[in-house]
Short mmCIF file of C-alpha atoms in Angstrom, two decimals:
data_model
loop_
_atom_site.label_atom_id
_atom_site.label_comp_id
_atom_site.label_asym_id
_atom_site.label_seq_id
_atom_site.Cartn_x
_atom_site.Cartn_y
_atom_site.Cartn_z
CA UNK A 1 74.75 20.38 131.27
CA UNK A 2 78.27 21.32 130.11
CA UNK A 3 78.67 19.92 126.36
CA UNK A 4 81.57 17.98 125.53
CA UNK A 5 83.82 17.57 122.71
CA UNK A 6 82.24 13.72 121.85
CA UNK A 7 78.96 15.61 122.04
CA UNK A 8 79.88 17.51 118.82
CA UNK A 9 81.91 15.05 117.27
CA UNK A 10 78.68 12.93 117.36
CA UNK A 11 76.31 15.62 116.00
CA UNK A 12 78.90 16.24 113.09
CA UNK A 13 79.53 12.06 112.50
CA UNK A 14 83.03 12.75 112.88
CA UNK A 15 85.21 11.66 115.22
CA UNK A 16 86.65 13.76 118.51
CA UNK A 17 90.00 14.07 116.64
CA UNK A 18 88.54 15.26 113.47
CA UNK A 19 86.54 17.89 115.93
CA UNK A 20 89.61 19.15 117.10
CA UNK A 21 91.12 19.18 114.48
CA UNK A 22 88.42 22.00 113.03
CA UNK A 23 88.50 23.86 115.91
CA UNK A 24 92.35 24.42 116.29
CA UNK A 25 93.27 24.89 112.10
CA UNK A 26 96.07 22.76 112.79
CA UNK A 27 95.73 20.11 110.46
CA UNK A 28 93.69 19.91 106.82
CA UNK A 29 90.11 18.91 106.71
CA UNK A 30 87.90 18.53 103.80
CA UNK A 31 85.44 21.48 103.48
CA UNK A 32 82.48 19.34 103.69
CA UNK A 33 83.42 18.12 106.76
CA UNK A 34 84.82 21.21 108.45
CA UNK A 35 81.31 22.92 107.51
CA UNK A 36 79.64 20.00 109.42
CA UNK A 37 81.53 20.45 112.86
CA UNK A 38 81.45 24.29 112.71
CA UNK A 39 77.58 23.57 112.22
CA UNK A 40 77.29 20.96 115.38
CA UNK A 41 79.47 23.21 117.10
CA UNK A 42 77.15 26.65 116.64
CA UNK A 43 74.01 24.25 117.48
CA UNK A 44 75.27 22.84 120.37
CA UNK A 45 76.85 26.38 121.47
CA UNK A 46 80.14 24.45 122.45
CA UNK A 47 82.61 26.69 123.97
CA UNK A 48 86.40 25.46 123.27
CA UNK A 49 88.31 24.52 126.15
CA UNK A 50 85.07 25.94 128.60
CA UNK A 51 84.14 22.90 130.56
CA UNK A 52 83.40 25.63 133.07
CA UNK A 53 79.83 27.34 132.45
CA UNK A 54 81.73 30.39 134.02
CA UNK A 55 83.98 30.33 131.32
CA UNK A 56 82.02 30.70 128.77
CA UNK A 57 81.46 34.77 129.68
CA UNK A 58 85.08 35.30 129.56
CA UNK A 59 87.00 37.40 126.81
CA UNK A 60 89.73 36.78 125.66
CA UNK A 61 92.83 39.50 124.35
CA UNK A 62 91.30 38.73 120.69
CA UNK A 63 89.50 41.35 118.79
CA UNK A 64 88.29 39.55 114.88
CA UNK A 65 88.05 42.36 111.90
CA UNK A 66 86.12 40.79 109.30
CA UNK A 67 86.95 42.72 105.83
CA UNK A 68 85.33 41.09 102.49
CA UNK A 69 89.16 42.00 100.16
CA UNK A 70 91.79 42.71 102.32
CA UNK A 71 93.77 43.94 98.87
CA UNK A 72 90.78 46.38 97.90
CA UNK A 73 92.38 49.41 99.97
CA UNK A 74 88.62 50.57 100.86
CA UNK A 75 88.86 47.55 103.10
CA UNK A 76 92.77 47.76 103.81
CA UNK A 77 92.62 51.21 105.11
CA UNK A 78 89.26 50.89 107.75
CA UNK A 79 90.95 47.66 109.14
CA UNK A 80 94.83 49.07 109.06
CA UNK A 81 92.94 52.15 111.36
CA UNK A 82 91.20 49.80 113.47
CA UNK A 83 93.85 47.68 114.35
CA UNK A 84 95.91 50.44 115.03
CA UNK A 85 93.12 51.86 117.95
CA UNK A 86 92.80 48.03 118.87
CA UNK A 87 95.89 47.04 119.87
CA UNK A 88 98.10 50.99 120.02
CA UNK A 89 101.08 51.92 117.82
CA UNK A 90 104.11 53.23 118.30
CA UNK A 91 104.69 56.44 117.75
CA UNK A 92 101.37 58.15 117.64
CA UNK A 93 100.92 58.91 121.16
CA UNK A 94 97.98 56.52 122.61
CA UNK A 95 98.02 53.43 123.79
CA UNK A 96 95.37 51.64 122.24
CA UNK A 97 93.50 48.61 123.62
CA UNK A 98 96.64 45.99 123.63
CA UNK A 99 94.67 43.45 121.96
CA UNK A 100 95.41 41.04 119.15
CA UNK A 101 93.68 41.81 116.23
CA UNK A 102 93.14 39.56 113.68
CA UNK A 103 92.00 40.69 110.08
CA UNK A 104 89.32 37.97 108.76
CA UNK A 105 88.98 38.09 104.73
CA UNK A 106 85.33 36.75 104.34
CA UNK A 107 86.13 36.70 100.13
CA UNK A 108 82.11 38.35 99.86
CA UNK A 109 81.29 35.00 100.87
CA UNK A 110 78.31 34.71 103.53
CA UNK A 111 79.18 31.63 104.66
CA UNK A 112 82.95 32.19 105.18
CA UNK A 113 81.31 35.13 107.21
CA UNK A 114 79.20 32.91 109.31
CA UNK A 115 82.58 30.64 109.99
CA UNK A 116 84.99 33.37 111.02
CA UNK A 117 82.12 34.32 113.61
CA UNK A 118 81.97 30.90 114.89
CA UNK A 119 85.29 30.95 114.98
CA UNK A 120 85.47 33.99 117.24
CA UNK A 121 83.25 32.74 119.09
CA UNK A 122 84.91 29.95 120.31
CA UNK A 123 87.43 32.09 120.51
CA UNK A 124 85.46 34.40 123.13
CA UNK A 125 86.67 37.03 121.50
CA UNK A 126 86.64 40.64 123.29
CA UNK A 127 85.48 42.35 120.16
CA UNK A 128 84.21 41.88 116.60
CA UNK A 129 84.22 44.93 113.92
CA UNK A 130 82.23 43.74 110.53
CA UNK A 131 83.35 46.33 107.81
CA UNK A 132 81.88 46.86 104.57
CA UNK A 133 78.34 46.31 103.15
CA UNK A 134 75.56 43.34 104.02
CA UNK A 135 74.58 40.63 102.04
CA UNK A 136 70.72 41.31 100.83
CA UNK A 137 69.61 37.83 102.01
CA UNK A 138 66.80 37.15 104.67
CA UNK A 139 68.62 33.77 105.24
CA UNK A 140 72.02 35.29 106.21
CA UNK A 141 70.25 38.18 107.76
CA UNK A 142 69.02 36.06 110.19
CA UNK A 143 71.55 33.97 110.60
CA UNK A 144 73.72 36.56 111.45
CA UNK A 145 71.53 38.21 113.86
CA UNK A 146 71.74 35.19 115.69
CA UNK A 147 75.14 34.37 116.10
CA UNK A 148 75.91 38.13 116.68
CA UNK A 149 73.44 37.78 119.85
CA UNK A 150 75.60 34.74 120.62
CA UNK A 151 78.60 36.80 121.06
CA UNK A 152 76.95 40.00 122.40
CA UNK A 153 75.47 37.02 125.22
CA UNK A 154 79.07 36.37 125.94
CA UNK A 155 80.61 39.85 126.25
CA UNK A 156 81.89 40.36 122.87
CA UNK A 157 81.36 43.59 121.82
CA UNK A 158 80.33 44.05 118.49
CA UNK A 159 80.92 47.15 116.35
CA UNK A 160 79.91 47.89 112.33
CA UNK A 161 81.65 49.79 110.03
CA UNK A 162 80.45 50.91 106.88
CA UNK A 163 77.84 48.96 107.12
CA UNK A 164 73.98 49.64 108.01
CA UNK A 165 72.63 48.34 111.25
CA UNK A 166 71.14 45.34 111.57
CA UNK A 167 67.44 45.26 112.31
CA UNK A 168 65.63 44.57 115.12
CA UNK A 169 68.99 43.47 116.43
CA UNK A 170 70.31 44.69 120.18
CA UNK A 171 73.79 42.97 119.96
CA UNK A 172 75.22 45.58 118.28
CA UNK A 173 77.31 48.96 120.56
CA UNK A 174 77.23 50.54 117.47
CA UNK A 175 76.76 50.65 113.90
CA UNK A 176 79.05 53.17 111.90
CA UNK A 177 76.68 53.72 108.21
CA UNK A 178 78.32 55.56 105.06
CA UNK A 179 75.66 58.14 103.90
CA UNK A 180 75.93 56.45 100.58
CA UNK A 181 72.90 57.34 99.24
CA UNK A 182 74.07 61.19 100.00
CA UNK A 183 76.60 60.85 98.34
CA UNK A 184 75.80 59.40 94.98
CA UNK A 185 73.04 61.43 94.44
CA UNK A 186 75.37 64.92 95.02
CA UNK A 187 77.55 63.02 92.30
CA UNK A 188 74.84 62.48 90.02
CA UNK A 189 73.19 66.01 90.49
CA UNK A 190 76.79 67.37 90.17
CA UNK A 191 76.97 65.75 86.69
CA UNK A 192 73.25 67.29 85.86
CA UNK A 193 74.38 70.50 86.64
CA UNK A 194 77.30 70.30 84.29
CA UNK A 195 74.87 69.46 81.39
CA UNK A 196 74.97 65.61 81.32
CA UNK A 197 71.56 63.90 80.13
CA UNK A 198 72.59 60.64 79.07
CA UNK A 199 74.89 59.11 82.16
CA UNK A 200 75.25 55.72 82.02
CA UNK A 201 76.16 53.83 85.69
CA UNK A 202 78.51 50.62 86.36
CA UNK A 203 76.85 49.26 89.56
CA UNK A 204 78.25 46.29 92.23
CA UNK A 205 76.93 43.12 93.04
CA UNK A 206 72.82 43.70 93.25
CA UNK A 207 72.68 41.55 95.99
CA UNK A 208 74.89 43.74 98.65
CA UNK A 209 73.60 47.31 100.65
CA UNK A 210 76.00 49.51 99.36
CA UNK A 211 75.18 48.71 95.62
CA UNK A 212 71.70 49.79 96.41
CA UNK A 213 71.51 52.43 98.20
CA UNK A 214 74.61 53.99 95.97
CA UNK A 215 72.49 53.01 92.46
CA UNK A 216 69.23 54.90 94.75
CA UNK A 217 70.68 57.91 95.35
CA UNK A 218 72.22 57.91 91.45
CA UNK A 219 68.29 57.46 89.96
CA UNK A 220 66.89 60.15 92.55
CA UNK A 221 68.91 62.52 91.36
CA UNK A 222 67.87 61.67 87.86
CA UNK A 223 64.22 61.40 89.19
CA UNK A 224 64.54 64.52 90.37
CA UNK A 225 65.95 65.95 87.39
CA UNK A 226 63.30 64.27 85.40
CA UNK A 227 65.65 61.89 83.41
CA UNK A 228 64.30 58.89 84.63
CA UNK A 229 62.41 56.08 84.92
CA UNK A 230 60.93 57.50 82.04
CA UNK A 231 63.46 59.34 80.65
CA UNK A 232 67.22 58.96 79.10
CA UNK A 233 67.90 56.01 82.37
CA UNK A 234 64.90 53.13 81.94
CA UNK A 235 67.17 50.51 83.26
CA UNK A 236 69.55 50.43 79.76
CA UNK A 237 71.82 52.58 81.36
CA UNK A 238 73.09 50.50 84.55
CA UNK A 239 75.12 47.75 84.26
CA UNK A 240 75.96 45.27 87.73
CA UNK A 241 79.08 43.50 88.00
CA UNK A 242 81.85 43.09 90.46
CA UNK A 243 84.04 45.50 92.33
CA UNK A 244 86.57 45.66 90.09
CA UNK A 245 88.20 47.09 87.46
CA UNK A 246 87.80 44.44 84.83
CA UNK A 247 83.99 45.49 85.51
CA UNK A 248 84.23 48.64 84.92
CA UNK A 249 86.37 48.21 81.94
CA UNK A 250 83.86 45.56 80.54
CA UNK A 251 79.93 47.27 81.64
CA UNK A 252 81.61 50.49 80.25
CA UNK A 253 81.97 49.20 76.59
CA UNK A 254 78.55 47.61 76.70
CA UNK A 255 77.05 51.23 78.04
CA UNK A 256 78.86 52.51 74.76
CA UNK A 257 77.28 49.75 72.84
CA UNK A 258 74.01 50.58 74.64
CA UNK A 259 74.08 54.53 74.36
CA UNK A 260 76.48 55.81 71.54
CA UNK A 261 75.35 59.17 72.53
CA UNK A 262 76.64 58.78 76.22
CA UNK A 263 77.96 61.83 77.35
CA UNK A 264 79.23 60.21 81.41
CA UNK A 265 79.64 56.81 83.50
CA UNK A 266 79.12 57.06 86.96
CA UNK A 267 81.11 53.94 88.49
CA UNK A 268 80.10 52.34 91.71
CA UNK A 269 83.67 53.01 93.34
CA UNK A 270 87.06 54.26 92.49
CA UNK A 271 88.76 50.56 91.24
CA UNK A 272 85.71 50.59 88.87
CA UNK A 273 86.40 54.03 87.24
CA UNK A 274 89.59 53.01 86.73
CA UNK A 275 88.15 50.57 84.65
CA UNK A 276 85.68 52.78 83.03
CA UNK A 277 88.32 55.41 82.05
CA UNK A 278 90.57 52.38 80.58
CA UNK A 279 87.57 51.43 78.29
CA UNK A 280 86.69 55.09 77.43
CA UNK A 281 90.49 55.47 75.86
CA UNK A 282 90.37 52.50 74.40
CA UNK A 283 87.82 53.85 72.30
CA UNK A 284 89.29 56.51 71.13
CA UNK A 285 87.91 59.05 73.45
CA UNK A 286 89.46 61.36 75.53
CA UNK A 287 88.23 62.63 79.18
CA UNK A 288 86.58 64.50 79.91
CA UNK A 289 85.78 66.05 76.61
CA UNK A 290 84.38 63.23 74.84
CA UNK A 291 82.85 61.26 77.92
CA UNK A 292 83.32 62.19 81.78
CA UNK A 293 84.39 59.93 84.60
CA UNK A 294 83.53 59.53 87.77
CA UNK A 295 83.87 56.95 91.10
CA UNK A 296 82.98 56.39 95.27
CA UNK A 297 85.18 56.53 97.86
CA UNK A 298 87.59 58.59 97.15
CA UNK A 299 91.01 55.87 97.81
CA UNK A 300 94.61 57.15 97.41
CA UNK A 301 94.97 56.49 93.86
CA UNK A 302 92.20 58.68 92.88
CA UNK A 303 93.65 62.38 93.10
CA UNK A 304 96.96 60.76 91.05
CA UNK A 305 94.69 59.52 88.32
CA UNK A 306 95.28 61.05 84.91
CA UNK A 307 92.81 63.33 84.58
CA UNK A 308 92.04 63.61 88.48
CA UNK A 309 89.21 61.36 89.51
CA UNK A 310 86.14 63.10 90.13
CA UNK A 311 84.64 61.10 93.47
CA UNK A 312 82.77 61.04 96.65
CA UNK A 313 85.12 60.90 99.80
CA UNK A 314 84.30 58.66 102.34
CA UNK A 315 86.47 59.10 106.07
CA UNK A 316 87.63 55.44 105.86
CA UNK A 317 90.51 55.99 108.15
CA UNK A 318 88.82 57.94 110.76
CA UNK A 319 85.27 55.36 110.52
CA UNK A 320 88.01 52.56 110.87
CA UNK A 321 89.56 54.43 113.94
CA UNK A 322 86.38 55.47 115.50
CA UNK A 323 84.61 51.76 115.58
CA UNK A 324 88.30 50.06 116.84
CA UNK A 325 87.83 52.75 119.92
CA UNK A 326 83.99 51.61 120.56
CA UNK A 327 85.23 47.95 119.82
CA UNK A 328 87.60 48.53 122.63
CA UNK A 329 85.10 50.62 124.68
CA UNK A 330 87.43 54.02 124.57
CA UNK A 331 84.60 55.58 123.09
CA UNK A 332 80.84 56.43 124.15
CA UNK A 333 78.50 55.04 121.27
CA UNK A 334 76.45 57.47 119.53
CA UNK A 335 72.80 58.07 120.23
CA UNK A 336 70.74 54.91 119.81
CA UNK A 337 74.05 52.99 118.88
CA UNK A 338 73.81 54.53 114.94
CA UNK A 339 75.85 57.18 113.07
CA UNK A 340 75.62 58.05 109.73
CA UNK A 341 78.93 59.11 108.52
CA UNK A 342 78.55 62.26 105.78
CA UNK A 343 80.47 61.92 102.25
CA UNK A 344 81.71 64.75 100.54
CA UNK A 345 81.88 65.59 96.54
CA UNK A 346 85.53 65.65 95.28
CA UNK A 347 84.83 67.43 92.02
CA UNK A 348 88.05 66.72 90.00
CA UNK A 349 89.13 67.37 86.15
CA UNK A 350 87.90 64.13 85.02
CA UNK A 351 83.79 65.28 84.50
CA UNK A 352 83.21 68.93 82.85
CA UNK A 353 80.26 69.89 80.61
CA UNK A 354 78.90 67.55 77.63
CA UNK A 355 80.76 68.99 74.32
CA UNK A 356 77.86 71.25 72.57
CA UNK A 357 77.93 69.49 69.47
CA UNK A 358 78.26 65.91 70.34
CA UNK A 359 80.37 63.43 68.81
CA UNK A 360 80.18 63.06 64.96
CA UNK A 361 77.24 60.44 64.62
CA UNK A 362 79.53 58.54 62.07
CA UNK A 363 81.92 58.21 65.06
CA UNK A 364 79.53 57.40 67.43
CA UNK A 365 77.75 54.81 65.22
CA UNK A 366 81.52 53.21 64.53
CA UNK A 367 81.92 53.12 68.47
CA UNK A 368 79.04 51.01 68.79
CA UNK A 369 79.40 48.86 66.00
CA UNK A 370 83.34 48.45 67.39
CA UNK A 371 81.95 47.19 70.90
CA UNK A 372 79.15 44.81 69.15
CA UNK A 373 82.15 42.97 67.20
CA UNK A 374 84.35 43.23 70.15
CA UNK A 375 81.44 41.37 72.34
CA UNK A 376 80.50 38.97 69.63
CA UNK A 377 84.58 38.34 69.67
CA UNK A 378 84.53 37.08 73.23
CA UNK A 379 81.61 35.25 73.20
CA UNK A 380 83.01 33.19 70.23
CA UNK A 381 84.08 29.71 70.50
CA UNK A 382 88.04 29.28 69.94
CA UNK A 383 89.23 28.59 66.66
CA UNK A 384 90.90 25.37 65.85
CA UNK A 385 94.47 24.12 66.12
CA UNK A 386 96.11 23.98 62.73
CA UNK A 387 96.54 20.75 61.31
#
């Protein structure tokens, strides 16, 4: 039985107008209500303008890129490649797919996620490339495995990028993973071999699959190295915040705070060392001498950083490139629909070897007393207006 309109306008309480409304963006509708429709709409698998079961197969000319920050250029530069394989490009000599695609900026949020997939959906979109790492949530996990096998059921390919597959899923052609784990533990062990003991670490969100597998392959090199659990790094030395350089700025003070003796601060990508390094000067200490610096990902600005970041390169054009062609079927998918994508060590002038004799404790003691009072300052309430 074909389901109507009035059939999700009921579900949802709302009325057909209100329903349509939703479904075509053309006119404001309080969130609450637009999360109701989209949610009678997914449970009632209503296909817009598909009265015809036959329709509901068909693709349309629409491929969806779902990015979490369009403006963070590890984003920008996977879905700038993929769009360019997706619908061609004057000027480099191929074609492409001559499709419309359509950048989706999720915000990190899992349910804005969720919506832009329904959205596609109802779209019946011809392809769907999810970039960047997965929300650590059995909830969303499954929620997304099931709307992905909703599109996969109705020919959308689906392609991920820099992300790692999902399991037990078969809706997937292909699932592009960063080695990230790789590659923060040759950073780490780079930064061992140079001397370092005492490395402090400005993680992302805990709750997302890069951040973990980048802050596991960080503590195995310091397993391995035998500075941790038990050694210099019992859990003092990593600090979780945003991916941003605000967070690096502000976890790297309170690592100085922590450690006056730290000698390095691994950041969990590029916009976060930039952060790091800003708090590091601030302090009156110069890199790398004093304290080295280094990030993930390797983005444009890093090589133009003064000193030179020191980084792990990830291909984010050519991963971006590579899952537009399988999103567009110009490419064979790898064995078993997974590739793991290798990330190379940048070594640049920003880390070098610990300075023999340390900062002067007197310094390093006024460092840490400097962030305490600095902390304390923020925390404070404001003072009141003059009478």
């Amino acid at each position: 039985m074909t389901v109507t309109l009035a059939d999700v306008a009921a579900r949802a309480r709302v009325s057909p107008a209100t329903v349509s409304r939703v479904l075509n963006g053309n006119y404001p509708v309080a969130t609450a209500t637009r999360d109701r429709v989209l949610r009678a709409v997914d449970e009632l698998d209503y296909v817009l303008n598909g009265p015809a079961s036959s329709l509901a197969a068909a693709t349309s000319d629409l491929v969806g890129i779902l990015v979490n920050d369009i403006a963070d250029p590890f984003f920008g530069i996977m879905a700038g490649a993929a769009q360019t394989e997706i619908g061609g490009q004057e000027g480099t000599g191929r074609a492409g797919g001559e499709k419309l695609a359509v950048v989706c900026n999720t915000g990190g949020s899992p349910e804005r996620e969720l919506t832009y997939l329904t959205l596609l959906q109802r779209q019946r979109a011809a392809a769907v490339v999810l970039t960047g790492g997965a929300l650590e949530d059995p909830d969303h996990i499954a929620a997304m495995a099931a709307k992905l096998a909703k599109l996969a059921d109705a020919g959308t390919r689906v392609v991920l990028c820099g992300r790692p597959p999902l399991p037990d899923s078969e809706a997937i052609v292909a699932s592009l993973a960063f080695d990230n784990r790789g590659g923060a533990r040759r950073l780490t062990e780079h930064l061992i071999a140079l001397g370092h003991r005492t490395i402090g670490y400005v993680a992302g969100p805990v709750e997302r699959t890069t951040t973990r597998h980048r802050l596991e392959g960080h503590r195995a090199a310091l397993a391995a190295a035998g500075l941790g659990p038990d050694g210099p790094d019992d859990g003092t030395l990593t600090v979780h915040g945003p991916y941003s350089r605000r967070s690096g700025y502000e976890a790297t003070l309170e690592l100085l705070r922590r450690a006056p003796d730290l000698t390095a601060v691994v950041a969990a990508n590029d916009t976060v060392a930039l952060g790091a390094c800003a708090a590091v000067r601030e302090r009156g200490l110069r890199i790398p001498e004093d304290i080295s610096v280094a990030g993930f990902d390797d983005l444009p600005f890093s090589v133009d950083a003064t000193p030179a970041l020191t980084t792990v390169r990830l291909p984010l054009f050519e991963a971006g490139a590579r899952a537009g062609r399988l999103a567009m079927g110009t490419e064979t998918p790898p064995p078993g629909g997974i590739a793991t994508i290798s990330a190379e060590l940048m070594a640049r002038a920003s880390t070098a070897p610990p300075r023999a004799e340390g900062q002067p404790q007197e310094l390093r003691r006024s460092l840490s007393a400097d962030c305490s009072a600095d902390r304390s300052a923020r925390n404070a309430p404001p003072a009141p207006d003059p009478a």
